[in-house]
Amino acid sequence: AIDIRLLHGLAGAWDKSIRIYRNPEDSAERLRLKLYSHDAIALSEVVPAFENFGFRVIDEMTTAIDGGALGHVQRFVLELPAGGNAQAVVDRAEVVTEAIAQVIEGVAENDRFNELIVTAGFAPRAVVLFRALFRYLRQTGTAFGMATFADTLRREQGVARNLVALFEALHDPAAQDGSDKATAIQAEIDAGLEQVSSIDEDRVLRLIRAVITATLRTNFYAPAAAEALAFKIDSALVPG
């Protein structure tokens, strides 16, 4: 009944719907995903997307409903890395499934930063921010690649969350007492950086903070950001 309802709810041939759940016998790292679409989607399209969200695809089965006239249901068995908490992902099903659907529909970007939504519990907006800051840093010539940035933010989640909070305090027009909050957050970031053992990860986090504090203006919180993000940055304040 749920499958039929979700298929009937598709807005058009382009639309996709996703449901994630777990079975009683599933291990702590395992969950199930059902993908609903009018036409079955090639595995070569969806498997890389799932992998960028931090999943490993264990099994897949496609069912054509009424010979495909009503659409297709593709069932996937997915696993998180060892030690992952699949139930925590299911508990955030609304956020996670919408993020995956947008990637499969081609609305959102398909890269390693998406893993932060699943394995680190970040909001999609935070991932958009980190991706934009990374791209700026790549333009400045940083030697660190996307995988290093994504892995650093996943491993150092406390500092990463404070970096998002710092950006909000400094640049969100709706922020209250932004300057005072930013000072307190900076102190928390400094304390967090003291605990980072990897030199490369320390550099990555400091580079991200430098871009955030060097940002003079941004449309991140304006409606225009839906079309294209814009940052005015004092590049002299960014190392390198």
PDB file of C-alpha atoms in Angstrom:
ATOM      1  CA  ALA A   1       0.000   0.000   0.000  1.00  0.00           C
ATOM      2  CA  ILE A   2       2.836   2.389   0.820  1.00  0.00           C
ATOM      3  CA  ASP A   3       4.559   1.582  -2.485  1.00  0.00           C
ATOM      4  CA  ILE A   4       1.420   2.321  -4.535  1.00  0.00           C
ATOM      5  CA  ARG A   5       0.743   5.543  -2.625  1.00  0.00           C
ATOM      6  CA  LEU A   6       4.264   6.844  -3.215  1.00  0.00           C
ATOM      7  CA  LEU A   7       4.147   5.933  -6.911  1.00  0.00           C
ATOM      8  CA  HIS A   8       0.815   7.726  -7.320  1.00  0.00           C
ATOM      9  CA  GLY A   9       2.313  10.750  -5.557  1.00  0.00           C
ATOM     10  CA  LEU A  10       5.009  11.289  -8.199  1.00  0.00           C
ATOM     11  CA  ALA A  11       4.549  14.695  -9.838  1.00  0.00           C
ATOM     12  CA  GLY A  12       5.867  13.721 -13.262  1.00  0.00           C
ATOM     13  CA  ALA A  13       8.285  11.580 -15.232  1.00  0.00           C
ATOM     14  CA  TRP A  14      11.214  13.467 -13.677  1.00  0.00           C
ATOM     15  CA  ASP A  15      10.028  13.053 -10.093  1.00  0.00           C
ATOM     16  CA  LYS A  16      11.472  10.507  -7.662  1.00  0.00           C
ATOM     17  CA  SER A  17      10.464   9.432  -4.199  1.00  0.00           C
ATOM     18  CA  ILE A  18      12.563   7.575  -1.640  1.00  0.00           C
ATOM     19  CA  ARG A  19      11.795   5.658   1.534  1.00  0.00           C
ATOM     20  CA  ILE A  20      14.376   4.309   3.968  1.00  0.00           C
ATOM     21  CA  TYR A  21      13.701   1.776   6.711  1.00  0.00           C
ATOM     22  CA  ARG A  22      15.262  -1.116   8.612  1.00  0.00           C
ATOM     23  CA  ASN A  23      14.228  -4.722   9.144  1.00  0.00           C
ATOM     24  CA  PRO A  24      14.446  -6.342  12.608  1.00  0.00           C
ATOM     25  CA  GLU A  25      17.257  -8.644  11.490  1.00  0.00           C
ATOM     26  CA  ASP A  26      19.436  -5.862  10.080  1.00  0.00           C
ATOM     27  CA  SER A  27      22.845  -5.196  11.618  1.00  0.00           C
ATOM     28  CA  ALA A  28      23.542  -1.805  13.204  1.00  0.00           C
ATOM     29  CA  GLU A  29      25.131  -0.543   9.961  1.00  0.00           C
ATOM     30  CA  ARG A  30      22.447  -1.838   7.561  1.00  0.00           C
ATOM     31  CA  LEU A  31      19.314  -0.178   6.207  1.00  0.00           C
ATOM     32  CA  ARG A  32      16.968  -0.547   3.261  1.00  0.00           C
ATOM     33  CA  LEU A  33      16.041   2.003   0.614  1.00  0.00           C
ATOM     34  CA  LYS A  34      13.194   1.978  -1.879  1.00  0.00           C
ATOM     35  CA  LEU A  35      13.382   4.252  -4.911  1.00  0.00           C
ATOM     36  CA  TYR A  36      10.112   5.071  -6.668  1.00  0.00           C
ATOM     37  CA  SER A  37      10.118   6.369 -10.243  1.00  0.00           C
ATOM     38  CA  HIS A  38       8.176   6.145 -13.491  1.00  0.00           C
ATOM     39  CA  ASP A  39      11.107   4.584 -15.324  1.00  0.00           C
ATOM     40  CA  ALA A  40      13.700   2.344 -13.684  1.00  0.00           C
ATOM     41  CA  ILE A  41      16.969   4.181 -13.061  1.00  0.00           C
ATOM     42  CA  ALA A  42      20.240   2.629 -14.208  1.00  0.00           C
ATOM     43  CA  LEU A  43      22.466   1.358 -11.438  1.00  0.00           C
ATOM     44  CA  SER A  44      25.342   3.283 -13.005  1.00  0.00           C
ATOM     45  CA  GLU A  45      23.452   6.457 -12.050  1.00  0.00           C
ATOM     46  CA  VAL A  46      22.275   5.660  -8.546  1.00  0.00           C
ATOM     47  CA  VAL A  47      25.109   3.566  -7.090  1.00  0.00           C
ATOM     48  CA  PRO A  48      27.725   6.375  -7.310  1.00  0.00           C
ATOM     49  CA  ALA A  49      25.211   8.733  -5.690  1.00  0.00           C
ATOM     50  CA  PHE A  50      24.594   6.325  -2.817  1.00  0.00           C
ATOM     51  CA  GLU A  51      28.344   5.869  -2.374  1.00  0.00           C
ATOM     52  CA  ASN A  52      28.830   9.647  -2.158  1.00  0.00           C
ATOM     53  CA  PHE A  53      26.301   9.656   0.683  1.00  0.00           C
ATOM     54  CA  GLY A  54      28.497   7.157   2.516  1.00  0.00           C
ATOM     55  CA  PHE A  55      26.579   3.969   1.694  1.00  0.00           C
ATOM     56  CA  ARG A  56      27.831   0.695   0.268  1.00  0.00           C
ATOM     57  CA  VAL A  57      25.306  -1.049  -1.996  1.00  0.00           C
ATOM     58  CA  ILE A  58      24.901  -4.697  -0.980  1.00  0.00           C
ATOM     59  CA  ASP A  59      21.923  -5.756  -3.106  1.00  0.00           C
ATOM     60  CA  GLU A  60      19.326  -4.388  -5.539  1.00  0.00           C
ATOM     61  CA  MET A  61      16.057  -5.630  -7.001  1.00  0.00           C
ATOM     62  CA  THR A  62      13.746  -3.822  -9.424  1.00  0.00           C
ATOM     63  CA  THR A  63       9.993  -4.443  -9.636  1.00  0.00           C
ATOM     64  CA  ALA A  64       7.827  -3.091 -12.456  1.00  0.00           C
ATOM     65  CA  ILE A  65       4.377  -2.327 -11.038  1.00  0.00           C
ATOM     66  CA  ASP A  66       1.595  -3.386 -13.429  1.00  0.00           C
ATOM     67  CA  GLY A  67       4.225  -4.122 -16.047  1.00  0.00           C
ATOM     68  CA  GLY A  68       5.714  -0.662 -15.555  1.00  0.00           C
ATOM     69  CA  ALA A  69       2.485   1.194 -16.294  1.00  0.00           C
ATOM     70  CA  LEU A  70       2.301   2.438 -12.696  1.00  0.00           C
ATOM     71  CA  GLY A  71       6.053   2.890 -12.355  1.00  0.00           C
ATOM     72  CA  HIS A  72       8.980   1.044 -10.837  1.00  0.00           C
ATOM     73  CA  VAL A  73      10.147   0.248  -7.325  1.00  0.00           C
ATOM     74  CA  GLN A  74      13.865  -0.386  -6.859  1.00  0.00           C
ATOM     75  CA  ARG A  75      14.854  -1.974  -3.556  1.00  0.00           C
ATOM     76  CA  PHE A  76      18.380  -1.516  -2.228  1.00  0.00           C
ATOM     77  CA  VAL A  77      20.193  -2.991   0.740  1.00  0.00           C
ATOM     78  CA  LEU A  78      22.725  -0.430   1.974  1.00  0.00           C
ATOM     79  CA  GLU A  79      25.434  -0.449   4.589  1.00  0.00           C
ATOM     80  CA  LEU A  80      27.279   2.300   6.417  1.00  0.00           C
ATOM     81  CA  PRO A  81      30.970   1.983   7.262  1.00  0.00           C
ATOM     82  CA  ALA A  82      31.803  -0.231  10.260  1.00  0.00           C
ATOM     83  CA  GLY A  83      30.499   1.346  13.439  1.00  0.00           C
ATOM     84  CA  GLY A  84      27.855   3.352  11.581  1.00  0.00           C
ATOM     85  CA  ASN A  85      24.433   3.915  13.123  1.00  0.00           C
ATOM     86  CA  ALA A  86      21.799   3.122  10.507  1.00  0.00           C
ATOM     87  CA  GLN A  87      18.928   3.810  12.912  1.00  0.00           C
ATOM     88  CA  ALA A  88      20.167   7.369  13.375  1.00  0.00           C
ATOM     89  CA  VAL A  89      19.959   7.798   9.599  1.00  0.00           C
ATOM     90  CA  VAL A  90      16.407   6.407   9.503  1.00  0.00           C
ATOM     91  CA  ASP A  91      15.472   8.774  12.343  1.00  0.00           C
ATOM     92  CA  ARG A  92      16.415  11.650   9.987  1.00  0.00           C
ATOM     93  CA  ALA A  93      14.602  10.048   7.053  1.00  0.00           C
ATOM     94  CA  GLU A  94      12.884  13.219   5.839  1.00  0.00           C
ATOM     95  CA  VAL A  95      16.153  15.134   5.482  1.00  0.00           C
ATOM     96  CA  VAL A  96      18.180  12.206   4.107  1.00  0.00           C
ATOM     97  CA  THR A  97      15.640  11.005   1.533  1.00  0.00           C
ATOM     98  CA  GLU A  98      15.002  14.510   0.209  1.00  0.00           C
ATOM     99  CA  ALA A  99      18.749  15.086  -0.188  1.00  0.00           C
ATOM    100  CA  ILE A 100      19.227  11.796  -2.068  1.00  0.00           C
ATOM    101  CA  ALA A 101      16.187  12.431  -4.281  1.00  0.00           C
ATOM    102  CA  GLN A 102      17.484  15.870  -5.262  1.00  0.00           C
ATOM    103  CA  VAL A 103      20.808  14.368  -6.329  1.00  0.00           C
ATOM    104  CA  ILE A 104      19.154  11.621  -8.374  1.00  0.00           C
ATOM    105  CA  GLU A 105      16.855  14.187 -10.001  1.00  0.00           C
ATOM    106  CA  GLY A 106      19.891  16.301 -10.895  1.00  0.00           C
ATOM    107  CA  VAL A 107      18.803  19.225  -8.734  1.00  0.00           C
ATOM    108  CA  ALA A 108      21.613  18.914  -6.183  1.00  0.00           C
ATOM    109  CA  GLU A 109      25.275  18.120  -6.681  1.00  0.00           C
ATOM    110  CA  ASN A 110      26.669  14.594  -6.501  1.00  0.00           C
ATOM    111  CA  ASP A 111      29.985  14.570  -4.654  1.00  0.00           C
ATOM    112  CA  ARG A 112      31.734  13.437  -1.475  1.00  0.00           C
ATOM    113  CA  PHE A 113      30.392  16.317   0.608  1.00  0.00           C
ATOM    114  CA  ASN A 114      26.968  14.642   0.601  1.00  0.00           C
ATOM    115  CA  GLU A 115      28.340  12.005   2.957  1.00  0.00           C
ATOM    116  CA  LEU A 116      28.290  14.623   5.716  1.00  0.00           C
ATOM    117  CA  ILE A 117      24.477  14.577   5.648  1.00  0.00           C
ATOM    118  CA  VAL A 118      24.429  10.853   6.450  1.00  0.00           C
ATOM    119  CA  THR A 119      27.566  10.056   8.438  1.00  0.00           C
ATOM    120  CA  ALA A 120      27.889  13.327  10.352  1.00  0.00           C
ATOM    121  CA  GLY A 121      24.271  14.467  10.584  1.00  0.00           C
ATOM    122  CA  PHE A 122      24.793  17.842   8.924  1.00  0.00           C
ATOM    123  CA  ALA A 123      21.933  19.755   7.342  1.00  0.00           C
ATOM    124  CA  PRO A 124      22.054  19.987   3.536  1.00  0.00           C
ATOM    125  CA  ARG A 125      22.536  23.763   3.791  1.00  0.00           C
ATOM    126  CA  ALA A 126      25.732  23.242   5.787  1.00  0.00           C
ATOM    127  CA  VAL A 127      26.984  20.906   3.064  1.00  0.00           C
ATOM    128  CA  VAL A 128      26.242  23.565   0.431  1.00  0.00           C
ATOM    129  CA  LEU A 129      28.299  26.022   2.482  1.00  0.00           C
ATOM    130  CA  PHE A 130      31.288  23.694   2.886  1.00  0.00           C
ATOM    131  CA  ARG A 131      31.230  22.852  -0.829  1.00  0.00           C
ATOM    132  CA  ALA A 132      31.273  26.553  -1.754  1.00  0.00           C
ATOM    133  CA  LEU A 133      34.139  27.335   0.636  1.00  0.00           C
ATOM    134  CA  PHE A 134      36.109  24.369  -0.698  1.00  0.00           C
ATOM    135  CA  ARG A 135      35.680  25.581  -4.275  1.00  0.00           C
ATOM    136  CA  TYR A 136      36.970  29.008  -3.360  1.00  0.00           C
ATOM    137  CA  LEU A 137      39.998  27.472  -1.683  1.00  0.00           C
ATOM    138  CA  ARG A 138      40.674  25.299  -4.723  1.00  0.00           C
ATOM    139  CA  GLN A 139      40.731  28.447  -6.829  1.00  0.00           C
ATOM    140  CA  THR A 140      43.335  29.902  -4.488  1.00  0.00           C
ATOM    141  CA  GLY A 141      45.541  26.882  -5.114  1.00  0.00           C
ATOM    142  CA  THR A 142      45.120  24.762  -1.980  1.00  0.00           C
ATOM    143  CA  ALA A 143      46.695  21.346  -2.402  1.00  0.00           C
ATOM    144  CA  PHE A 144      43.981  19.587  -0.397  1.00  0.00           C
ATOM    145  CA  GLY A 145      41.348  17.758  -2.440  1.00  0.00           C
ATOM    146  CA  MET A 146      37.648  17.230  -1.863  1.00  0.00           C
ATOM    147  CA  ALA A 147      38.139  13.854  -0.168  1.00  0.00           C
ATOM    148  CA  THR A 148      40.498  15.409   2.392  1.00  0.00           C
ATOM    149  CA  PHE A 149      38.031  18.212   3.141  1.00  0.00           C
ATOM    150  CA  ALA A 150      35.054  15.850   3.458  1.00  0.00           C
ATOM    151  CA  ASP A 151      36.939  13.356   5.619  1.00  0.00           C
ATOM    152  CA  THR A 152      38.240  16.145   7.870  1.00  0.00           C
ATOM    153  CA  LEU A 153      34.774  17.605   8.416  1.00  0.00           C
ATOM    154  CA  ARG A 154      33.370  14.138   9.143  1.00  0.00           C
ATOM    155  CA  ARG A 155      36.096  13.253  11.645  1.00  0.00           C
ATOM    156  CA  GLU A 156      36.206  16.653  13.344  1.00  0.00           C
ATOM    157  CA  GLN A 157      32.468  17.216  13.624  1.00  0.00           C
ATOM    158  CA  GLY A 158      32.670  19.411  16.710  1.00  0.00           C
ATOM    159  CA  VAL A 159      34.909  21.956  15.017  1.00  0.00           C
ATOM    160  CA  ALA A 160      32.916  21.647  11.780  1.00  0.00           C
ATOM    161  CA  ARG A 161      29.643  22.470  13.533  1.00  0.00           C
ATOM    162  CA  ASN A 162      31.245  25.476  15.158  1.00  0.00           C
ATOM    163  CA  LEU A 163      32.469  26.637  11.747  1.00  0.00           C
ATOM    164  CA  VAL A 164      28.852  26.590  10.513  1.00  0.00           C
ATOM    165  CA  ALA A 165      27.780  28.461  13.657  1.00  0.00           C
ATOM    166  CA  LEU A 166      30.552  31.020  13.085  1.00  0.00           C
ATOM    167  CA  PHE A 167      29.397  31.638   9.526  1.00  0.00           C
ATOM    168  CA  GLU A 168      25.825  32.129  10.747  1.00  0.00           C
ATOM    169  CA  ALA A 169      26.886  34.502  13.532  1.00  0.00           C
ATOM    170  CA  LEU A 170      28.946  36.645  11.157  1.00  0.00           C
ATOM    171  CA  HIS A 171      26.800  36.619   8.031  1.00  0.00           C
ATOM    172  CA  ASP A 172      23.164  35.755   8.784  1.00  0.00           C
ATOM    173  CA  PRO A 173      21.231  39.074   8.813  1.00  0.00           C
ATOM    174  CA  ALA A 174      18.791  37.519  11.295  1.00  0.00           C
ATOM    175  CA  ALA A 175      21.533  36.649  13.801  1.00  0.00           C
ATOM    176  CA  GLN A 176      21.144  38.265  17.219  1.00  0.00           C
ATOM    177  CA  ASP A 177      24.317  39.558  18.916  1.00  0.00           C
ATOM    178  CA  GLY A 178      26.315  38.071  16.061  1.00  0.00           C
ATOM    179  CA  SER A 179      29.609  39.706  17.019  1.00  0.00           C
ATOM    180  CA  ASP A 180      29.507  38.469  20.621  1.00  0.00           C
ATOM    181  CA  LYS A 181      28.464  35.007  19.511  1.00  0.00           C
ATOM    182  CA  ALA A 182      31.258  34.918  16.947  1.00  0.00           C
ATOM    183  CA  THR A 183      33.839  35.712  19.634  1.00  0.00           C
ATOM    184  CA  ALA A 184      32.580  32.866  21.828  1.00  0.00           C
ATOM    185  CA  ILE A 185      32.466  30.457  18.881  1.00  0.00           C
ATOM    186  CA  GLN A 186      36.016  31.386  17.883  1.00  0.00           C
ATOM    187  CA  ALA A 187      37.171  30.381  21.361  1.00  0.00           C
ATOM    188  CA  GLU A 188      35.388  27.027  21.006  1.00  0.00           C
ATOM    189  CA  ILE A 189      37.006  26.496  17.616  1.00  0.00           C
ATOM    190  CA  ASP A 190      40.437  27.261  19.080  1.00  0.00           C
ATOM    191  CA  ALA A 191      39.832  24.715  21.843  1.00  0.00           C
ATOM    192  CA  GLY A 192      38.694  22.151  19.301  1.00  0.00           C
ATOM    193  CA  LEU A 193      41.713  22.705  17.089  1.00  0.00           C
ATOM    194  CA  GLU A 194      43.973  21.972  20.055  1.00  0.00           C
ATOM    195  CA  GLN A 195      42.587  18.417  20.013  1.00  0.00           C
ATOM    196  CA  VAL A 196      43.162  17.817  16.280  1.00  0.00           C
ATOM    197  CA  SER A 197      46.157  15.505  15.891  1.00  0.00           C
ATOM    198  CA  SER A 198      46.507  15.546  12.098  1.00  0.00           C
ATOM    199  CA  ILE A 199      48.501  18.470  10.693  1.00  0.00           C
ATOM    200  CA  ASP A 200      46.608  18.323   7.384  1.00  0.00           C
ATOM    201  CA  GLU A 201      43.214  18.317   9.098  1.00  0.00           C
ATOM    202  CA  ASP A 202      44.274  21.237  11.280  1.00  0.00           C
ATOM    203  CA  ARG A 203      45.254  23.167   8.157  1.00  0.00           C
ATOM    204  CA  VAL A 204      41.987  22.353   6.397  1.00  0.00           C
ATOM    205  CA  LEU A 205      39.898  23.553   9.336  1.00  0.00           C
ATOM    206  CA  ARG A 206      41.944  26.733   9.722  1.00  0.00           C
ATOM    207  CA  LEU A 207      41.611  27.459   6.002  1.00  0.00           C
ATOM    208  CA  ILE A 208      37.832  27.115   6.191  1.00  0.00           C
ATOM    209  CA  ARG A 209      37.725  29.450   9.193  1.00  0.00           C
ATOM    210  CA  ALA A 210      39.925  31.941   7.374  1.00  0.00           C
ATOM    211  CA  VAL A 211      37.540  32.119   4.421  1.00  0.00           C
ATOM    212  CA  ILE A 212      34.544  32.513   6.743  1.00  0.00           C
ATOM    213  CA  THR A 213      36.134  35.409   8.616  1.00  0.00           C
ATOM    214  CA  ALA A 214      37.460  36.954   5.375  1.00  0.00           C
ATOM    215  CA  THR A 215      33.987  37.015   3.827  1.00  0.00           C
ATOM    216  CA  LEU A 216      32.776  40.600   3.540  1.00  0.00           C
ATOM    217  CA  ARG A 217      29.376  39.962   1.962  1.00  0.00           C
ATOM    218  CA  THR A 218      27.358  36.971   0.795  1.00  0.00           C
ATOM    219  CA  ASN A 219      23.906  36.232  -0.569  1.00  0.00           C
ATOM    220  CA  PHE A 220      23.850  32.861   1.232  1.00  0.00           C
ATOM    221  CA  TYR A 221      20.765  33.845   3.237  1.00  0.00           C
ATOM    222  CA  ALA A 222      19.014  35.676   0.400  1.00  0.00           C
ATOM    223  CA  PRO A 223      16.509  34.158  -2.056  1.00  0.00           C
ATOM    224  CA  ALA A 224      19.014  34.745  -4.876  1.00  0.00           C
ATOM    225  CA  ALA A 225      21.230  32.025  -3.380  1.00  0.00           C
ATOM    226  CA  ALA A 226      18.873  29.436  -4.838  1.00  0.00           C
ATOM    227  CA  GLU A 227      20.086  30.471  -8.283  1.00  0.00           C
ATOM    228  CA  ALA A 228      23.764  31.102  -7.552  1.00  0.00           C
ATOM    229  CA  LEU A 229      25.818  31.628  -4.422  1.00  0.00           C
ATOM    230  CA  ALA A 230      27.972  34.747  -4.222  1.00  0.00           C
ATOM    231  CA  PHE A 231      30.736  35.672  -1.761  1.00  0.00           C
ATOM    232  CA  LYS A 232      32.824  38.825  -1.582  1.00  0.00           C
ATOM    233  CA  ILE A 233      36.046  37.774   0.141  1.00  0.00           C
ATOM    234  CA  ASP A 234      39.098  39.747   1.237  1.00  0.00           C
ATOM    235  CA  SER A 235      41.594  37.289  -0.253  1.00  0.00           C
ATOM    236  CA  ALA A 236      44.505  38.961   1.580  1.00  0.00           C
ATOM    237  CA  LEU A 237      43.129  37.443   4.815  1.00  0.00           C
ATOM    238  CA  VAL A 238      43.201  33.871   3.465  1.00  0.00           C
ATOM    239  CA  PRO A 239      46.555  32.060   3.873  1.00  0.00           C
ATOM    240  CA  GLY A 240      48.202  31.008   0.617  1.00  0.00           C
TER     241      GLY A 240
END
